[in-house]
Amino acid sequence: MALIRIGLVGLGEVAQSIHLPVLADQSDRWVIAGVHDVSPSLVGLITSKYATAKAYESAEALIASPDIDAVFVLSSDDTHSRFVRAAIEAGKHILLEKPACLTVREIDELLALSKDYDKTIFVGYMRRYAPAYLAARQELPAYDDITHVRIFDLISEGRHFLKKSQNVLYPADIDPAILSRGASERDALIREVVGKDAPADLVRAYRGLTALSSHHISAMRGLLGEPKRVVAAHRTNGGANTSVTFDYGHFACLYAAVVDDLGLFDAMIEVRSNSKRVRIIYETPYIRSLPTRLEVTEAGPLGPVTKAFGPLYGDAFSNELEIFHRHIMDGSRPLTDLADSRRDLALMAQIIERMKESGGS
């Protein structure tokens, strides 16, 4: 099997806890050839752990290197467009952590640049590659029979899990000027969508949509296709919690996201007809190989009958990287590409418009 030389731009918690270990596990497919981060301590840590990883002085130097075949863009959201553009111009395969970008404008510029591009650009929506999700596609009711969909994201952030389970380095040596510039650029991009004078809770709501919620918005579209419109959206708890209703014509999809500090993870997609319920249940991705589950319940002569798939221990990130490798090898097109991600961002912009109408707190 052909080895692909990987360069990682960004070595934060997702790179440390997930991508680097998976790449090492799949050593028959990948070699970790280069790394870059704005934290010198992170670069030192990773190059000490992975003997093949060469440190690059800049993201641009790594991307341009002839010793790199594929670039993993794992850096902050405000940098994605810039680094993907550089990787396209350098002719690299690209794995881009979600969100692909923060605005439709950025995506459109990248789509124009990558027209007829002969390398793979893969956006990392790992929930669409979880075993339970893949199995659910074969178990869904017929589309015309669907009556209702519920999606939950009731979770705590990654640090609640990582600090208790893994030794992840959160660096303290990043140049404050870099942090300040990144925050300013990120805020400017977000305000392209929410408005120049948008209140802080609307800004936070959009950050949540592009971060946590992007997974399930993408997963919803992968299962059900495109909604006709966003009927309603509301934000509470300073923008940390969101509620959205998507119009699918003969049924509605209700999405709820709650972020708190309780240290629990509760993520689920449920699709119903009058006689069938299909439920996908996710655990936190920050602890590798926790199982996903699929439950299929149908009406029977003695009452409801539930068929359980799992626990399914296949790792969604491992599946994702195996599929990325296959796309590189055979030239096939990913389901989660830039054009697909554009649809997510367009829906998020609609959600923001409905939130403006409903107000918030």
Coordinates of C-alpha atoms in Angstrom, one line a residue:
M1 CA 0.0 0.0 0.0
A2 CA 1.3 3.4 -1.0
L3 CA 2.6 5.6 1.8
I4 CA 1.4 9.2 1.9
R5 CA 3.8 11.8 3.5
I6 CA 1.7 14.0 5.8
G7 CA 2.4 17.5 6.9
L8 CA 0.3 18.8 9.8
V9 CA -0.4 22.5 10.2
G10 CA -1.7 23.0 13.8
L11 CA -0.9 20.7 16.7
G12 CA -3.6 21.5 19.2
E13 CA -5.8 19.1 21.2
V14 CA -7.5 17.5 18.1
A15 CA -4.1 16.8 16.5
Q16 CA -2.6 15.5 19.7
S17 CA -5.5 13.4 20.9
I18 CA -6.8 12.1 17.6
H19 CA -5.1 12.7 14.3
L20 CA -1.5 11.9 15.2
P21 CA -2.3 8.7 17.1
V22 CA -4.5 7.5 14.2
L23 CA -1.8 8.3 11.6
A24 CA 0.6 6.4 13.7
D25 CA -1.8 3.4 13.9
Q26 CA -2.2 3.5 10.2
S27 CA 1.5 3.3 9.5
D28 CA 0.9 1.2 6.4
R29 CA -0.8 4.2 4.8
W30 CA 0.8 7.3 6.2
V31 CA 4.1 8.7 7.4
I32 CA 4.1 11.8 9.6
A33 CA 6.7 13.8 7.6
G34 CA 6.3 17.4 8.8
V35 CA 4.7 19.6 11.4
H36 CA 4.2 23.3 12.2
D37 CA 2.6 25.2 15.0
V38 CA 2.8 28.7 16.3
S39 CA 3.8 27.2 19.7
P40 CA 7.5 26.1 19.9
S41 CA 6.7 23.8 22.8
L42 CA 4.1 21.9 20.8
V43 CA 6.5 21.5 17.9
G44 CA 9.2 20.2 20.3
L45 CA 6.8 17.8 21.9
I46 CA 5.5 16.3 18.6
T47 CA 8.9 16.0 17.0
S48 CA 10.2 14.2 20.1
K49 CA 7.3 11.7 19.9
Y50 CA 7.3 11.1 16.2
A51 CA 10.7 10.4 14.8
T52 CA 9.8 11.0 11.2
A53 CA 8.3 14.5 11.8
K54 CA 10.4 17.4 10.6
A55 CA 9.7 20.8 12.1
Y56 CA 9.0 23.6 9.6
E57 CA 9.5 27.3 10.5
S58 CA 6.2 28.3 8.9
A59 CA 3.0 26.7 7.5
E60 CA 3.9 28.0 4.1
A61 CA 7.2 26.3 4.1
L62 CA 5.6 23.0 5.1
I63 CA 2.9 23.3 2.5
A64 CA 5.5 24.1 -0.3
S65 CA 7.9 21.3 0.6
P66 CA 8.4 18.6 -2.0
D67 CA 8.7 16.2 0.9
I68 CA 5.0 16.6 1.7
D69 CA 2.2 14.8 -0.3
A70 CA -0.8 15.8 1.8
V71 CA -1.5 18.7 4.2
F72 CA -3.7 18.4 7.3
V73 CA -5.1 21.8 8.0
L74 CA -5.8 21.6 11.8
S75 CA -5.1 25.2 12.7
S76 CA -7.6 27.9 13.9
D77 CA -10.6 28.5 11.7
D78 CA -9.6 32.0 10.6
T79 CA -6.5 30.5 8.9
H80 CA -8.2 27.7 7.0
S81 CA -8.9 29.6 3.8
R82 CA -5.3 30.9 3.6
F83 CA -3.6 27.5 4.1
V84 CA -6.0 25.7 1.8
R85 CA -5.3 28.2 -0.9
A86 CA -1.6 27.7 -0.4
A87 CA -2.0 23.9 -0.5
I88 CA -4.0 24.0 -3.7
E89 CA -1.4 26.2 -5.3
A90 CA 1.3 23.7 -4.2
G91 CA -0.7 20.8 -5.7
K92 CA -1.2 18.9 -2.4
H93 CA -3.9 16.6 -1.2
I94 CA -5.8 18.3 1.7
L95 CA -7.6 17.1 4.8
L96 CA -9.3 20.2 6.3
E97 CA -10.8 20.1 9.8
K98 CA -14.3 21.4 10.1
P99 CA -15.5 24.1 9.6
A100 CA -14.0 24.3 6.2
C101 CA -14.2 28.1 6.5
L102 CA -16.2 30.7 8.4
T103 CA -18.0 32.3 5.5
V104 CA -19.5 31.3 2.2
R105 CA -17.4 33.9 0.5
E106 CA -14.2 32.1 1.5
I107 CA -15.6 28.8 0.3
D108 CA -16.6 30.3 -3.0
E109 CA -13.1 31.7 -3.6
L110 CA -11.6 28.2 -2.8
L111 CA -14.1 26.5 -5.1
A112 CA -13.2 28.8 -7.9
L113 CA -9.5 28.2 -7.3
S114 CA -9.9 24.4 -7.1
K115 CA -12.1 24.0 -10.2
D116 CA -10.7 20.9 -12.1
Y117 CA -8.2 20.3 -9.3
D118 CA -6.9 16.8 -9.6
K119 CA -6.0 16.2 -5.9
T120 CA -8.3 15.3 -3.0
I121 CA -9.8 18.0 -0.8
F122 CA -11.5 16.3 2.2
V123 CA -13.4 18.1 5.0
G124 CA -13.2 16.3 8.3
Y125 CA -16.8 15.7 9.3
M126 CA -16.0 12.5 11.2
R127 CA -19.6 11.9 12.5
R128 CA -20.6 11.0 8.9
Y129 CA -18.0 8.2 9.0
A130 CA -19.0 6.7 12.3
P131 CA -20.1 3.0 12.0
A132 CA -23.5 3.7 13.5
Y133 CA -24.1 6.5 11.0
L134 CA -23.1 4.4 8.0
A135 CA -25.3 1.5 9.2
A136 CA -28.2 3.9 9.7
R137 CA -28.3 4.8 6.1
Q138 CA -29.5 1.3 5.3
E139 CA -32.1 1.3 8.0
L140 CA -33.9 4.6 7.5
P141 CA -37.6 4.7 6.7
A142 CA -38.5 5.5 3.1
Y143 CA -38.1 9.3 2.7
D144 CA -41.8 9.9 1.9
D145 CA -42.7 8.0 5.1
I146 CA -40.5 10.1 7.5
T147 CA -42.7 12.1 9.9
H148 CA -40.2 13.7 12.3
V149 CA -36.5 14.1 13.0
R150 CA -34.8 15.1 16.3
I151 CA -31.1 15.9 16.7
F152 CA -29.4 16.6 20.0
D153 CA -26.0 18.0 20.9
L154 CA -26.1 18.2 24.6
I155 CA -22.4 18.2 25.6
S156 CA -19.5 19.6 27.4
E157 CA -16.3 20.8 25.6
G158 CA -13.4 18.6 24.9
R159 CA -11.2 19.6 27.8
H160 CA -13.6 18.1 30.3
F161 CA -12.7 14.7 28.8
L162 CA -9.1 15.1 27.7
K163 CA -7.8 16.4 31.0
K164 CA -9.1 13.3 32.7
S165 CA -8.0 10.8 30.1
Q166 CA -5.0 12.0 28.1
N167 CA -1.8 14.1 28.5
V168 CA -2.6 16.9 26.1
L169 CA -0.3 20.0 26.1
Y170 CA -2.1 23.3 26.1
P171 CA 0.8 25.7 25.3
A172 CA 1.5 28.9 27.1
D173 CA 4.3 30.1 24.7
I174 CA 2.3 31.4 21.7
D175 CA 3.3 35.0 20.8
P176 CA 0.4 37.2 22.1
A177 CA 0.6 39.2 18.9
I178 CA -0.3 36.1 16.9
L179 CA -3.2 35.3 19.3
S180 CA -4.5 38.9 19.0
R181 CA -4.2 39.0 15.2
G182 CA -6.0 35.7 14.9
A183 CA -8.8 36.8 17.2
S184 CA -9.2 40.0 15.2
E185 CA -9.3 38.1 11.9
R186 CA -11.8 35.5 13.2
D187 CA -14.1 38.2 14.6
A188 CA -14.0 40.1 11.2
L189 CA -14.9 36.9 9.3
I190 CA -17.8 36.1 11.8
R191 CA -19.1 39.6 11.5
E192 CA -19.4 39.2 7.7
V193 CA -22.2 36.8 8.5
V194 CA -23.7 38.1 11.7
G195 CA -23.3 41.8 11.0
K196 CA -20.8 44.4 12.0
D197 CA -22.7 45.5 15.1
A198 CA -24.1 42.1 16.1
P199 CA -24.4 41.5 19.9
A200 CA -22.0 39.2 21.6
D201 CA -24.5 36.4 22.0
L202 CA -25.2 36.2 18.3
V203 CA -21.4 36.1 17.6
R204 CA -21.1 33.2 20.1
A205 CA -24.1 31.4 18.6
Y206 CA -22.4 31.5 15.1
R207 CA -19.1 30.3 16.6
G208 CA -21.1 27.4 18.0
L209 CA -22.8 26.7 14.7
T210 CA -19.4 26.5 12.9
A211 CA -17.8 24.4 15.6
L212 CA -20.0 21.9 17.5
S213 CA -23.2 22.2 15.4
S214 CA -21.4 21.8 12.0
H215 CA -21.0 18.1 12.6
H216 CA -24.7 17.4 13.0
I217 CA -25.8 19.9 10.3
S218 CA -23.6 18.0 7.9
A219 CA -24.8 14.6 9.2
M220 CA -28.4 15.7 8.8
R221 CA -27.8 16.7 5.2
G222 CA -26.0 13.4 4.6
L223 CA -28.9 11.4 5.8
L224 CA -31.9 13.5 4.6
G225 CA -30.7 15.8 1.9
E226 CA -31.2 19.6 1.8
P227 CA -33.9 21.2 3.9
K228 CA -36.2 23.6 2.1
R229 CA -35.5 26.4 4.6
V230 CA -34.8 27.3 8.2
V231 CA -38.2 27.9 9.7
A232 CA -37.1 29.2 13.1
A233 CA -33.9 29.6 15.2
H234 CA -33.3 30.9 18.7
R235 CA -30.4 31.4 21.0
T236 CA -30.2 31.4 24.8
N237 CA -27.6 31.2 27.6
G238 CA -25.5 34.0 26.0
G239 CA -25.5 32.2 22.6
A240 CA -24.1 28.9 24.0
N241 CA -27.5 27.1 23.5
T242 CA -29.3 27.1 20.1
S243 CA -32.6 25.6 18.9
V244 CA -33.3 25.3 15.1
T245 CA -36.3 24.0 13.1
F246 CA -35.5 22.9 9.5
D247 CA -38.4 22.5 7.0
Y248 CA -38.3 19.3 4.9
G249 CA -41.7 19.8 3.5
H250 CA -43.7 16.9 4.9
F251 CA -41.7 16.7 8.1
A252 CA -39.6 19.0 10.4
C253 CA -36.1 18.4 11.8
L254 CA -35.6 19.9 15.3
Y255 CA -32.0 20.5 16.3
A256 CA -31.0 21.5 19.9
A257 CA -27.4 22.3 21.0
V258 CA -26.5 22.9 24.7
V259 CA -23.0 23.4 25.9
D260 CA -22.3 23.3 29.6
D261 CA -19.6 22.4 32.2
L262 CA -21.2 19.3 33.6
G263 CA -18.8 17.0 31.8
L264 CA -21.3 14.9 30.0
F265 CA -21.7 14.0 26.3
D266 CA -25.2 13.3 24.8
A267 CA -25.4 13.4 21.0
M268 CA -28.1 11.7 18.9
I269 CA -29.9 11.7 15.6
E270 CA -33.4 10.2 15.5
V271 CA -35.5 9.7 12.4
R272 CA -39.1 8.5 12.7
S273 CA -42.0 7.3 10.6
N274 CA -45.4 6.3 11.9
S275 CA -44.1 2.7 12.5
K276 CA -40.3 3.0 12.7
R277 CA -37.7 4.8 14.7
V278 CA -34.0 4.9 13.8
R279 CA -31.7 6.4 16.4
I280 CA -27.9 7.0 16.1
I281 CA -26.1 7.6 19.4
Y282 CA -22.7 9.1 19.7
E283 CA -20.1 9.2 22.5
T284 CA -17.4 11.9 22.9
P285 CA -14.9 11.7 20.0
Y286 CA -12.1 12.9 22.4
I287 CA -11.7 9.4 23.8
R288 CA -10.8 7.2 21.0
S289 CA -12.8 4.1 20.1
L290 CA -15.7 4.7 22.4
P291 CA -18.6 3.0 20.7
T292 CA -21.4 4.4 18.7
R293 CA -24.7 2.7 18.7
L294 CA -27.7 2.3 16.4
E295 CA -31.2 1.4 17.6
V296 CA -34.0 0.5 15.2
T297 CA -37.4 0.2 16.6
E298 CA -40.4 -1.0 14.6
A299 CA -44.1 -1.7 15.5
G300 CA -44.8 -5.4 16.1
P301 CA -47.9 -7.5 16.9
L302 CA -46.9 -7.6 20.6
G303 CA -45.6 -4.0 20.8
P304 CA -42.5 -2.2 19.8
V305 CA -39.5 -4.4 18.8
T306 CA -36.0 -2.9 19.1
K307 CA -33.0 -4.1 17.1
A308 CA -29.6 -2.9 18.5
F309 CA -26.5 -2.6 16.4
G310 CA -23.4 -2.4 18.6
P311 CA -21.8 -1.1 20.6
L312 CA -19.8 -0.4 17.5
Y313 CA -16.2 0.2 18.4
G314 CA -14.9 1.2 15.0
D315 CA -13.3 4.6 15.3
A316 CA -14.9 7.3 13.2
F317 CA -11.6 9.1 12.8
S318 CA -9.9 5.9 11.7
N319 CA -12.6 5.3 9.2
E320 CA -12.3 8.9 8.0
L321 CA -8.6 8.6 7.3
E322 CA -8.9 5.2 5.6
I323 CA -11.5 6.7 3.3
F324 CA -9.3 9.8 2.7
H325 CA -6.4 7.5 1.7
R326 CA -8.7 5.6 -0.7
H327 CA -9.8 8.8 -2.4
I328 CA -6.2 9.8 -2.9
M329 CA -5.4 6.4 -4.3
D330 CA -8.3 6.0 -6.7
G331 CA -9.1 9.7 -7.5
S332 CA -12.7 9.4 -6.3
R333 CA -14.5 12.4 -4.8
P334 CA -15.2 12.7 -1.1
L335 CA -18.8 13.1 0.1
T336 CA -17.5 15.8 2.5
D337 CA -15.7 18.2 0.1
L338 CA -15.7 22.0 -0.2
A339 CA -18.9 22.1 -2.2
D340 CA -20.7 20.0 0.4
S341 CA -19.3 22.3 3.2
R342 CA -20.6 25.3 1.4
R343 CA -24.2 24.0 1.9
D344 CA -23.5 23.8 5.6
L345 CA -22.3 27.4 5.8
A346 CA -25.3 28.6 3.7
L347 CA -27.7 27.0 6.2
M348 CA -25.8 28.5 9.1
A349 CA -26.3 32.0 7.5
Q350 CA -30.0 31.3 7.3
I351 CA -30.0 30.2 10.9
I352 CA -28.4 33.5 11.9
E353 CA -31.1 35.5 10.0
R354 CA -33.8 33.6 11.9
M355 CA -32.0 34.3 15.2
K356 CA -32.0 38.0 14.4
E357 CA -35.8 37.8 14.0
S358 CA -36.4 35.9 17.2
G359 CA -33.9 37.8 19.4
G360 CA -31.9 36.0 22.1
S361 CA -30.4 36.2 25.6

